[in-house]
Coordinates of C-alpha atoms in Angstrom, one line a residue:
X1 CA 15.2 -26.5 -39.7
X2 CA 14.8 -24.1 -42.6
X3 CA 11.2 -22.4 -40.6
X4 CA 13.8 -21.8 -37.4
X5 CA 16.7 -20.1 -39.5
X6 CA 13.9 -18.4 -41.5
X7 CA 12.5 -17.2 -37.9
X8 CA 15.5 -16.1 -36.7
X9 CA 16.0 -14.1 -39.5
X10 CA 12.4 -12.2 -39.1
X11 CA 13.4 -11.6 -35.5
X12 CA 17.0 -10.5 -36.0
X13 CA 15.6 -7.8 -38.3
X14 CA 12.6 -6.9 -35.8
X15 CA 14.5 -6.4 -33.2
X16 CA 17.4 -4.4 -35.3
X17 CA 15.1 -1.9 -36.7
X18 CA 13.6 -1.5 -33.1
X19 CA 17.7 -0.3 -31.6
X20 CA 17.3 2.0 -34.5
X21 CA 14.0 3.9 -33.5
X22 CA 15.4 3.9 -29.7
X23 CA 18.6 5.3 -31.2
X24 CA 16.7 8.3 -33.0
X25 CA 14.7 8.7 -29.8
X26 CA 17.7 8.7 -27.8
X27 CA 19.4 11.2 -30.0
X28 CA 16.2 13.7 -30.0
X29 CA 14.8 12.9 -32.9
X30 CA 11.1 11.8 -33.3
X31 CA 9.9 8.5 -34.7
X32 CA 7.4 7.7 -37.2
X33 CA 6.5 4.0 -36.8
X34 CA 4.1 2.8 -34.2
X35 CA 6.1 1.2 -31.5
X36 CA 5.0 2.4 -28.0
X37 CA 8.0 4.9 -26.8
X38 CA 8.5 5.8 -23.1
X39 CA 9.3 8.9 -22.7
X40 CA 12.8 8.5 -21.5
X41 CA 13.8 12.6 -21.4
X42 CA 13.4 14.6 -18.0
X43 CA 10.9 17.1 -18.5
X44 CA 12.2 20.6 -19.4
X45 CA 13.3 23.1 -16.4
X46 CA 12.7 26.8 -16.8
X47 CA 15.5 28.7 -17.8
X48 CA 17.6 29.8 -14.3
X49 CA 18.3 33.6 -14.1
X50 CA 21.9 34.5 -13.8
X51 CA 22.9 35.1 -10.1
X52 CA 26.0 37.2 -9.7
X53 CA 28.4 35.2 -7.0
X54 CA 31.3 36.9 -4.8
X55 CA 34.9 35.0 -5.4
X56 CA 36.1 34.5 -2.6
X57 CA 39.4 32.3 -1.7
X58 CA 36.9 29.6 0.3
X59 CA 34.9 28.6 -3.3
X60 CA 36.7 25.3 -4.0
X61 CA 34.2 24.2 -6.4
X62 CA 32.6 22.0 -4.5
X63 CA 28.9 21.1 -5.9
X64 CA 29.4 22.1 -9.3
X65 CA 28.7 20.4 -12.0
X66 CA 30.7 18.4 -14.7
X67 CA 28.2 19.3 -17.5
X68 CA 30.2 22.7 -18.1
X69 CA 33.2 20.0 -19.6
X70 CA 30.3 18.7 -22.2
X71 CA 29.5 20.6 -25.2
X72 CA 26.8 22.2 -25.6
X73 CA 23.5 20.4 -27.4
X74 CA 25.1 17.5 -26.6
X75 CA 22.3 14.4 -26.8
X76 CA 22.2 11.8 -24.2
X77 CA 23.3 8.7 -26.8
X78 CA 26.5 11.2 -27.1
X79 CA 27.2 11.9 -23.5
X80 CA 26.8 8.3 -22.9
X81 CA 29.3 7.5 -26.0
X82 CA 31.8 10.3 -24.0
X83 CA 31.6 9.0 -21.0
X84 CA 32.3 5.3 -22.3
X85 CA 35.4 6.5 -24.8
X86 CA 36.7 8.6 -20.9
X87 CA 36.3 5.6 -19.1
X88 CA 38.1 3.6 -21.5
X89 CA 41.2 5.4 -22.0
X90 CA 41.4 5.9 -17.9
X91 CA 41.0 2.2 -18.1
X92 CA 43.8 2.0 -20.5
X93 CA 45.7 4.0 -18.2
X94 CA 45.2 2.5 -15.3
X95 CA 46.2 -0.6 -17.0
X96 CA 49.8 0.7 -17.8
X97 CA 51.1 1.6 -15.4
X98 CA 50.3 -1.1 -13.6
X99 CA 53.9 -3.4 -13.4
X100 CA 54.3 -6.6 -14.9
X101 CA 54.0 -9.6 -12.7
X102 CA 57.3 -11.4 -11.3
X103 CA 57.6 -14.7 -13.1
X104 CA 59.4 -17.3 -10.6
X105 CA 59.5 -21.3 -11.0
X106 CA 60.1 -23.9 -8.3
X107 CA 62.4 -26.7 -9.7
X108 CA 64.1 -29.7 -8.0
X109 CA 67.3 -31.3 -9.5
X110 CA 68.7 -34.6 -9.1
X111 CA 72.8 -33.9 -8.7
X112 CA 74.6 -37.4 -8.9
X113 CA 78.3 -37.9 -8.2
X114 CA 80.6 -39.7 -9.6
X115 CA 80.6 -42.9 -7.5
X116 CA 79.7 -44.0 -3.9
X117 CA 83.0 -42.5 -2.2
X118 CA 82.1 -39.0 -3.4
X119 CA 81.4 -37.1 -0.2
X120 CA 77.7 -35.7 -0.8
X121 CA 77.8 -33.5 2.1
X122 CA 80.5 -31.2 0.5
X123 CA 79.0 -31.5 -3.0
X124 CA 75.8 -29.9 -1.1
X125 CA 77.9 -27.1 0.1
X126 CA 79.7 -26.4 -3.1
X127 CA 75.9 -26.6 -4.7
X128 CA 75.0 -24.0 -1.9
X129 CA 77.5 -21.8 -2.9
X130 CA 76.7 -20.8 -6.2
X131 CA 75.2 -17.3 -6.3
X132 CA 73.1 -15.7 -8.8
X133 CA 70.7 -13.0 -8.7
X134 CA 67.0 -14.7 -8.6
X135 CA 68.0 -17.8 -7.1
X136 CA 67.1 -19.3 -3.8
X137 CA 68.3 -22.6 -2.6
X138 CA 65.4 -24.8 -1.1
X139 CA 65.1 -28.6 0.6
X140 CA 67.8 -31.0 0.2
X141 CA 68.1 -34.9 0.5
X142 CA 70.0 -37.9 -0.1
X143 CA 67.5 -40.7 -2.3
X144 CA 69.3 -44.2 -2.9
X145 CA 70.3 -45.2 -6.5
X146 CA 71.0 -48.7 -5.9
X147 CA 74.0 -50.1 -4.4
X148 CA 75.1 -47.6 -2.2
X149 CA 75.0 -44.8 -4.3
X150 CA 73.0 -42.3 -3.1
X151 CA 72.1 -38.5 -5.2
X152 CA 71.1 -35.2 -4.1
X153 CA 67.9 -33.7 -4.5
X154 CA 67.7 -30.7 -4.1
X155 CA 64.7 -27.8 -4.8
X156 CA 65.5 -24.4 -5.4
X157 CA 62.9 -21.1 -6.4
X158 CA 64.1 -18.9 -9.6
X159 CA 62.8 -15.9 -10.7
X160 CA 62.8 -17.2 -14.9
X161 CA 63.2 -13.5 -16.1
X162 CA 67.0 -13.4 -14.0
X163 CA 68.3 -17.1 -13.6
X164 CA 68.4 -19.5 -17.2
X165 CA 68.0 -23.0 -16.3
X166 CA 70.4 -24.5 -18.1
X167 CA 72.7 -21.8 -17.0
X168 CA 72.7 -23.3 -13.8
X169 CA 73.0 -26.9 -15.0
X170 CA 76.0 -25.8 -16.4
X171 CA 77.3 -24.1 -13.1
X172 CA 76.6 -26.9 -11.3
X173 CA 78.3 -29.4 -13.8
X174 CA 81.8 -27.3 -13.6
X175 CA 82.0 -28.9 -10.0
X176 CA 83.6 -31.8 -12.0
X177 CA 85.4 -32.9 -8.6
X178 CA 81.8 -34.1 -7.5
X179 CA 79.5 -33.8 -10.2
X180 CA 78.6 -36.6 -13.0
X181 CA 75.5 -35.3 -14.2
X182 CA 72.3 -33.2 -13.5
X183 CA 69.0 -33.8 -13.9
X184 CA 65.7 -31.8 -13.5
X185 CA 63.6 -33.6 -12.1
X186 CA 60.6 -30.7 -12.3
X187 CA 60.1 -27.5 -13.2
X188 CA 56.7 -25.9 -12.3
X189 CA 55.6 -22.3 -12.7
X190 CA 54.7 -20.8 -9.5

């Protein structure tokens, strides 16, 4: 164990001080040690003569270069750092303004009445006819409790950031003319 970690260590600092040559090279500096170096820089152009152009309305600027944004003697470790620090930020940017996503839920409730005479049918309409902004009334049936009571199940879709649960368990319970009690019977984030 101790010959791997001691290996590891050797080749950790091998392959450090080798980022640092190609970092010097990269920058335009020359390096002294003897680790073959592949030319990586284009060769140099001869110098272009200014040519005097007409302006005319019709020059959009098509063709030219972006290099007249860089400054000058700028080496090609910078350029690259530039370009990753401008793609970044447009990233960033990009990012926020981008709008938040809509969280919504699908939840069913259990709504049981009071006793076996309550008329379910109405207590599905009165259910029905609470409004809120967010909320949109799904599925509905009748499921047996046992004898001869039945409940309503009913799902509905909230958007959570509008609608509270609870806030409409508790506009559900003020139907006290048909409602006992409510139960949720799930609540899953869609």
């Amino acid at each position: 164990k101790q010959w791997y970690q001691r290996r590891v260590a050797i080749t950790a600092g091998i392959l450090a001080k080798r980022l640092a040559e190609l970092e010097k090279v990269l920058d335009g500096q020359t390096v002294t040690a003897a680790v073959p170096v592949v030319a990586s820089k284009p060769a140099a152009k001869p110098a272009a003569t200014p040519v005097e152009k007409e302006e005319s309305d019709d020059d959009f600027g098509f063709g030219e270069s972006d290099e007249d944004d860089a400054p000058k003697g700028e080496s090609e470790m910078q350029k690259m750092k530039r370009l990753a620090a401008e793609k970044k930020a447009a990233d960033a940017a990009a990012k926020k303004d981008k709008p938040a996503p809509v969280l919504k839920s699908n939840v069913v409730l259990d709504i049981k009445p009071w006793d076996d005479e309550t008329d379910l049918q109405e207590m599905e309409k009165a259910v029905r006819a609470i409004k809120m902004d967010g909320l949109t009334w799904g599925d509905s049936k009748l499921v047996e409790i046992g004898f001869g009571i039945k409940k309503l199940r009913i799902s509905t879709c909230i958007i959570d950031e509008l609608v509270g649960l609870y806030d409409l368990e508790d506009n559900i319970q003020e139907l006290e003319d048909y409602v006992q009690s409510v139960d949720i019977v799930s609540h899953n984030k869609i």
